[in-house]
Tab-separated table of C-alpha atoms in Angstrom:
chain	number	residue	atom	x	y	z
W	1	MET	CA	-10.000	-23.468	-15.638
W	2	ALA	CA	-10.169	-21.275	-18.012
W	3	LYS	CA	-8.151	-17.789	-17.449
W	4	ARG	CA	-9.970	-14.455	-18.569
W	5	LYS	CA	-9.542	-10.496	-18.559
W	6	ILE	CA	-10.190	-9.200	-15.690
W	7	ASP	CA	-9.676	-5.999	-15.015
W	8	GLY	CA	-10.358	-3.510	-11.887
W	9	VAL	CA	-9.151	-3.160	-7.749
W	10	LEU	CA	-10.228	-5.092	-5.310
W	11	LEU	CA	-10.043	-3.944	-1.785
W	12	LEU	CA	-9.482	-7.210	0.287
W	13	ASP	CA	-9.341	-7.346	4.283
W	14	LYS	CA	-6.185	-9.578	4.526
W	15	PRO	CA	-7.051	-12.570	6.900
W	16	PHE	CA	-4.362	-13.148	9.827
W	17	GLY	CA	-1.941	-16.053	8.874
W	18	VAL	CA	-1.772	-15.136	5.303
W	19	SER	CA	0.791	-14.141	3.079
W	20	SER	CA	0.019	-10.811	0.674
W	21	ASN	CA	0.815	-12.857	-2.264
W	22	ASN	CA	-1.162	-16.122	-0.854
W	23	ALA	CA	-4.305	-13.716	-0.520
W	24	LEU	CA	-3.824	-12.685	-4.124
W	25	GLN	CA	-3.349	-15.570	-5.689
W	26	LYS	CA	-6.551	-16.843	-4.050
W	27	ALA	CA	-9.012	-13.762	-5.064
W	28	ARG	CA	-7.300	-14.659	-8.658
W	29	TRP	CA	-8.226	-18.243	-8.578
W	30	LEU	CA	-11.880	-17.191	-7.583
W	31	LEU	CA	-12.199	-14.216	-10.013
W	32	GLN	CA	-9.937	-16.356	-13.223
W	33	ALA	CA	-7.920	-13.404	-14.076
W	34	GLU	CA	-5.221	-13.953	-16.033
W	35	LYS	CA	-2.962	-10.963	-14.211
W	36	ALA	CA	-2.991	-9.955	-11.068
W	37	GLY	CA	-0.660	-7.998	-8.461
W	38	HIS	CA	-0.534	-6.567	-5.350
W	39	THR	CA	-0.096	-2.644	-4.217
W	40	GLY	CA	2.468	-3.805	-1.461
W	41	VAL	CA	3.307	-6.650	1.971
W	42	LEU	CA	1.515	-6.762	4.819
W	43	ASP	CA	3.349	-9.284	6.654
W	44	PRO	CA	1.551	-12.796	7.428
W	45	PHE	CA	1.003	-11.534	10.944
W	46	ALA	CA	-1.003	-8.354	10.018
W	47	THR	CA	-4.296	-8.265	8.992
W	48	GLY	CA	-6.662	-5.644	7.086
W	49	LEU	CA	-6.369	-3.556	3.717
W	50	LEU	CA	-4.389	-4.947	0.566
W	51	PRO	CA	-5.977	-3.442	-2.276
W	52	LEU	CA	-5.222	-6.096	-5.303
W	53	CYS	CA	-4.925	-5.153	-8.658
W	54	PHE	CA	-6.136	-7.191	-11.748
W	55	GLY	CA	-5.358	-7.077	-15.563
W	56	GLU	CA	-4.762	-3.766	-16.455
W	57	ALA	CA	-5.182	-1.942	-13.664
W	58	THR	CA	-1.998	-3.483	-12.825
W	59	LYS	CA	-0.139	-0.964	-14.676
W	60	PHE	CA	-0.845	1.747	-11.841
W	61	ALA	CA	0.110	-0.418	-8.727
W	62	GLN	CA	3.763	0.732	-8.308
W	63	ARG	CA	2.025	4.386	-7.133
W	64	MET	CA	1.118	2.982	-4.166
W	65	LEU	CA	3.819	1.266	-2.514
W	66	ASP	CA	4.523	5.266	-2.028
W	67	ALA	CA	1.573	6.092	-0.328
W	68	ASP	CA	1.114	7.239	2.597
W	69	LYS	CA	-0.408	4.603	5.425
W	70	GLY	CA	-2.884	3.908	8.138
W	71	TYR	CA	-2.743	1.521	10.955
W	72	ARG	CA	-4.289	0.277	14.030
W	73	ALA	CA	-1.286	-1.560	16.401
W	74	THR	CA	-1.084	-3.093	19.554
W	75	LEU	CA	1.575	-2.591	21.827
W	76	GLN	CA	1.946	-5.105	24.615
W	77	LEU	CA	4.009	-3.064	27.025
W	78	GLY	CA	6.377	-4.794	29.735
W	79	GLN	CA	7.638	-7.685	27.367
W	80	VAL	CA	10.087	-7.095	24.031
W	81	SER	CA	10.754	-9.951	21.280
W	82	THR	CA	13.051	-11.220	18.937
W	83	THR	CA	11.536	-10.384	15.688
W	84	LEU	CA	9.828	-6.757	17.339
W	85	ASP	CA	6.459	-8.321	16.857
W	86	GLY	CA	4.053	-11.561	18.147
W	87	GLU	CA	6.198	-13.732	16.153
W	88	GLY	CA	9.327	-14.341	17.979
W	89	GLY	CA	10.611	-15.414	21.205
W	90	ILE	CA	8.555	-13.183	23.624
W	91	SER	CA	10.599	-11.816	27.212
W	92	ARG	CA	9.718	-9.753	30.090
W	93	SER	CA	11.586	-6.282	30.146
W	94	GLY	CA	10.437	-4.565	32.747
W	95	GLU	CA	7.795	-3.188	34.681
W	96	VAL	CA	4.965	-0.645	32.485
W	97	THR	CA	4.833	2.624	35.720
W	98	CYS	CA	4.113	5.026	33.045
W	99	ASP	CA	0.499	7.239	33.472
W	100	ARG	CA	-1.574	8.457	30.090
W	101	ALA	CA	0.515	12.169	30.383
W	102	GLN	CA	4.062	10.994	30.160
W	103	LEU	CA	2.419	8.307	27.892
W	104	GLU	CA	1.384	11.329	25.253
W	105	THR	CA	4.904	13.088	25.791
W	106	VAL	CA	6.727	10.314	24.290
W	107	LEU	CA	4.263	9.981	21.337
W	108	LYS	CA	4.590	13.764	20.748
W	109	ALA	CA	9.036	13.150	20.305
W	110	PHE	CA	7.918	10.248	17.563
W	111	THR	CA	5.740	12.352	15.758
W	112	GLY	CA	6.787	14.447	12.564
W	113	ASP	CA	10.448	13.135	10.578
W	114	ILE	CA	11.950	10.555	12.662
W	115	GLU	CA	15.073	7.888	11.542
W	116	GLN	CA	14.204	4.305	11.936
W	117	VAL	CA	16.332	0.992	11.474
W	118	PRO	CA	14.792	-1.280	9.736
W	119	PRO	CA	14.382	-4.489	11.416
W	120	MET	CA	16.440	-7.737	11.042
W	121	HIS	CA	13.100	-9.280	10.246
W	122	SER	CA	12.591	-7.247	7.252
W	123	ALA	CA	12.594	-8.639	3.394
W	124	LEU	CA	15.440	-5.308	2.350
W	125	LYS	CA	17.872	-7.033	0.503
W	126	TYR	CA	21.938	-7.545	1.431
W	127	GLN	CA	24.217	-8.879	-1.198
W	128	GLY	CA	21.095	-10.508	-2.647
W	129	LYS	CA	19.275	-12.399	0.434
W	130	SER	CA	16.512	-10.935	2.414
W	131	LEU	CA	17.348	-9.872	6.089
W	132	TYR	CA	15.216	-12.031	7.538
W	133	GLU	CA	16.987	-14.669	5.684
W	134	TYR	CA	20.061	-13.293	7.444
W	135	ALA	CA	18.459	-13.302	11.082
W	136	ARG	CA	17.541	-17.031	11.222
W	137	GLN	CA	20.421	-18.007	10.808
W	138	GLY	CA	21.454	-16.095	13.703
W	139	VAL	CA	23.870	-13.218	11.615
W	140	GLU	CA	23.289	-9.728	12.989
W	141	ILE	CA	23.576	-7.047	9.351
W	142	GLU	CA	24.446	-3.649	9.770
W	143	ARG	CA	21.454	-1.452	8.681
W	144	ALA	CA	21.774	2.437	7.852
W	145	ALA	CA	18.532	3.988	9.683
W	146	ARG	CA	15.992	5.949	7.281
W	147	ALA	CA	13.906	9.161	7.408
W	148	VAL	CA	9.974	8.476	7.482
W	149	THR	CA	6.859	10.634	8.958
W	150	ILE	CA	4.505	9.984	11.853
W	151	TYR	CA	2.324	11.911	11.287
W	152	ALA	CA	0.152	11.154	14.118
W	153	LEU	CA	-0.086	8.958	16.938
W	154	ASP	CA	-3.589	9.268	18.346
W	155	ILE	CA	-3.973	6.873	21.756
W	156	VAL	CA	-7.585	4.478	21.165
W	157	SER	CA	-6.802	2.657	24.492
W	158	PHE	CA	-4.545	2.444	27.143
W	159	GLU	CA	-4.967	-0.576	29.777
W	160	GLY	CA	-2.758	-1.523	31.677
W	161	ASP	CA	-0.063	-3.131	29.852
W	162	VAL	CA	-1.880	-2.626	26.529
W	163	LEU	CA	-1.257	0.010	24.743
W	164	VAL	CA	-2.999	0.686	21.354
W	165	LEU	CA	-2.533	2.988	19.010
W	166	ASP	CA	-3.363	4.430	15.059
W	167	VAL	CA	-0.864	5.484	13.259
W	168	SER	CA	-0.811	7.534	10.487
W	169	CYS	CA	2.462	6.844	8.180
W	170	SER	CA	4.389	7.640	5.507
W	171	LYS	CA	5.952	4.947	3.161
W	172	GLY	CA	8.995	2.863	4.192
W	173	THR	CA	7.720	3.164	7.986
W	174	TYR	CA	8.415	0.161	10.248
W	175	VAL	CA	5.092	0.162	12.575
W	176	ARG	CA	7.325	-2.952	14.732
W	177	THR	CA	10.251	-0.627	14.912
W	178	LEU	CA	8.050	1.812	16.211
W	179	ALA	CA	6.571	-0.187	18.551
W	180	ASP	CA	10.467	-1.029	19.783
W	181	ASP	CA	11.507	2.007	19.635
W	182	ILE	CA	8.109	3.528	22.118
W	183	GLY	CA	9.231	1.003	24.416
W	184	ARG	CA	12.621	1.746	25.248
W	185	ALA	CA	11.157	5.424	25.542
W	186	LEU	CA	8.428	4.044	27.738
W	187	GLY	CA	11.506	2.792	29.605
W	188	CYS	CA	9.863	-0.611	29.959
W	189	GLY	CA	9.860	-2.253	26.737
W	190	ALA	CA	7.245	-3.004	23.969
W	191	TYR	CA	6.881	-5.529	21.075
W	192	LEU	CA	4.055	-5.260	18.316
W	193	SER	CA	1.235	-7.631	19.505
W	194	GLY	CA	-1.162	-6.659	16.402
W	195	LEU	CA	-1.286	-4.643	13.126
W	196	ARG	CA	-3.958	-4.029	11.380
W	197	ARG	CA	-4.249	-1.594	8.214
W	198	THR	CA	-6.549	0.699	7.785
W	199	ARG	CA	-6.370	3.124	5.104
W	200	THR	CA	-3.913	3.299	1.839
W	201	ALA	CA	-3.983	6.092	-0.571
W	202	GLY	CA	-7.074	7.283	0.247
W	203	PHE	CA	-8.853	3.883	0.434
W	204	SER	CA	-10.245	2.669	4.010
W	205	LEU	CA	-10.464	-0.544	5.582
W	206	ASP	CA	-14.227	0.267	5.334
W	207	GLU	CA	-14.541	-0.473	2.126
W	208	ALA	CA	-12.777	-4.251	1.951
W	209	ILE	CA	-13.771	-7.262	1.730
W	210	GLY	CA	-12.813	-10.664	3.976
W	211	LEU	CA	-11.077	-13.592	1.937
W	212	ASP	CA	-13.756	-15.653	2.765
W	213	ASP	CA	-17.019	-13.172	2.443
W	214	PHE	CA	-15.197	-12.434	-1.249
W	215	GLY	CA	-15.687	-16.848	-1.787
W	216	GLN	CA	-19.048	-17.046	-0.493
W	217	LEU	CA	-20.206	-14.703	-3.511
W	218	GLU	CA	-21.219	-16.109	-7.603
W	219	MET	CA	-18.538	-14.291	-9.648
W	220	PRO	CA	-21.467	-11.288	-10.748
W	221	GLN	CA	-21.093	-10.174	-7.356
W	222	ARG	CA	-17.379	-10.418	-7.790
W	223	GLU	CA	-16.835	-8.758	-10.098
W	224	ALA	CA	-19.068	-5.728	-9.329
W	225	LEU	CA	-16.460	-5.401	-6.606
W	226	LEU	CA	-14.037	-4.515	-8.431
W	227	MET	CA	-12.957	-0.662	-8.909
W	228	ALA	CA	-11.933	1.146	-12.276
W	229	PRO	CA	-8.170	0.819	-12.777
W	230	GLU	CA	-8.113	4.673	-12.835
W	231	THR	CA	-9.486	4.753	-9.087
W	232	LEU	CA	-5.682	4.517	-8.149
W	233	VAL	CA	-4.231	7.960	-9.632
W	234	THR	CA	-7.266	9.754	-8.834
W	235	ASP	CA	-4.681	11.835	-7.371
W	236	LEU	CA	-3.349	13.169	-10.236
W	237	PRO	CA	-4.759	16.086	-12.529
W	238	GLN	CA	-6.780	14.985	-15.670
W	239	ILE	CA	-6.385	15.924	-19.351
W	240	GLU	CA	-9.498	16.384	-21.857
W	241	LEU	CA	-8.049	14.999	-24.994
W	242	ASP	CA	-9.912	15.716	-28.098
W	243	THR	CA	-10.593	13.144	-30.564
W	244	GLU	CA	-7.619	13.758	-32.571
W	245	ASP	CA	-5.430	14.394	-29.664
W	246	THR	CA	-6.767	10.988	-28.194
W	247	ASP	CA	-5.233	9.526	-32.057
W	248	ARG	CA	-2.117	10.987	-31.243
W	249	ILE	CA	-1.872	9.604	-28.349
W	250	LEU	CA	-3.140	6.491	-28.752
W	251	HIS	CA	-0.637	5.707	-31.113
W	252	GLY	CA	2.196	6.620	-29.044
W	253	MET	CA	2.526	10.020	-30.507
W	254	THR	CA	3.536	13.483	-28.700
W	255	VAL	CA	0.725	16.449	-28.580
W	256	ARG	CA	1.702	20.196	-27.497
W	257	ARG	CA	0.086	21.898	-24.555
W	258	ARG	CA	-3.817	23.080	-25.681
W	259	SER	CA	-5.494	25.450	-24.235
W	260	GLY	CA	-7.423	24.993	-20.818
W	261	TRP	CA	-5.352	22.061	-19.702
W	262	PRO	CA	-4.082	22.169	-16.399
W	263	ASP	CA	-0.711	24.441	-15.575
W	264	GLY	CA	2.410	22.601	-14.344
W	265	ALA	CA	4.507	19.549	-15.676
W	266	GLY	CA	4.268	15.863	-14.433
W	267	LEU	CA	1.929	12.620	-14.712
W	268	PHE	CA	-1.831	13.274	-15.588
W	269	GLN	CA	-4.849	11.338	-15.933
W	270	LEU	CA	-5.535	11.382	-19.738
W	271	TYR	CA	-9.097	11.584	-20.951
W	272	GLY	CA	-10.061	10.907	-24.195
W	273	THR	CA	-12.627	9.335	-27.254
W	274	PRO	CA	-11.497	5.681	-27.765
W	275	GLN	CA	-11.494	4.798	-31.278
W	276	ASN	CA	-13.838	2.696	-30.893
W	277	GLY	CA	-16.686	4.149	-29.234
W	278	HIS	CA	-17.772	8.194	-28.914
W	279	ASN	CA	-18.055	7.337	-24.480
W	280	ARG	CA	-15.504	9.881	-22.780
W	281	ALA	CA	-13.411	7.012	-21.228
W	282	PHE	CA	-9.858	6.508	-19.216
W	283	LEU	CA	-7.034	5.675	-21.852
W	284	GLY	CA	-3.966	5.647	-19.076
W	285	LEU	CA	-1.344	7.970	-18.251
W	286	GLY	CA	0.626	10.961	-19.702
W	287	GLU	CA	3.582	12.999	-18.763
W	288	VAL	CA	3.973	16.554	-19.760
W	289	ALA	CA	7.752	17.834	-19.412
W	290	SER	CA	8.598	21.219	-19.211
W	291	ASP	CA	8.920	21.800	-23.095
W	292	ASP	CA	4.819	21.790	-22.573
W	293	VAL	CA	4.799	18.698	-24.358
W	294	LEU	CA	2.595	15.486	-23.409
W	295	ARG	CA	4.110	12.079	-24.032
W	296	PRO	CA	2.029	9.135	-23.377
W	297	LYS	CA	3.819	7.218	-20.636
W	298	ARG	CA	1.234	4.103	-19.287
W	299	LEU	CA	-1.951	3.230	-21.640
W	300	LEU	CA	-4.583	1.313	-20.955
W	301	ALA	CA	-4.532	-1.557	-23.947
W	302	THR	CA	-6.642	-0.978	-26.741
W	303	ALA	CA	-7.373	-4.396	-28.351
């Protein structure tokens, strides 16, 4: 099957038991796309929002790794897991005696800036190998705690020994570790029995489509679901370039700050008039340094 140049972003609702890469490759095959990439791994155990990038959109995928995330997490209280989630060995750990008031007090202690020790069953590297490879061999590696931010922990339901939370957090947060830490603080133990990503970088799960449903569509319908590459950088301020400055930027040259541009230094969305037309178009990203000079940073291909 011939590959095609396809540019855009697909919001996928990743199914349970499928790796992020397998989901990506399936969507890529369905679109017959030449180039594809995802914006941060969801474990096979987890489901939910997984933005996929195709073609030129892959140039901006890295920025999504730094985005805040939202999850719906299901915690099984009174039991613990060797992997901190439902894929490990499960054992009883204590009686669930806390009431809602005690639970809310504990959750409050985990809100804000906290430190987490990454789990052994993770893809973090140590001497070139993922931690989970050591864990499978029964080897424990000492891990340094690292800072993350929990913006909110909202109780969705608390019935018996099952707790469901909406978690709003920064990049790098391990919800498995959070579940284990909450269980320890409650005195009964807990593991993460379910995880669904609901939000990332302004995108919502409500906008996503399941892999099976995507496969049932005809090709024009699949393509219609793709969002433009610039949807990945809408948080950045915009600079409008005239025809002359557009030409300079597209040829790798710099432009000194013009009147009417946003103040400050940093990354900017660039819009201008491409060489082959007269319509305003997204060109890519540029960076303004402290010398007030705009330099091309990451541009869309013009060919």
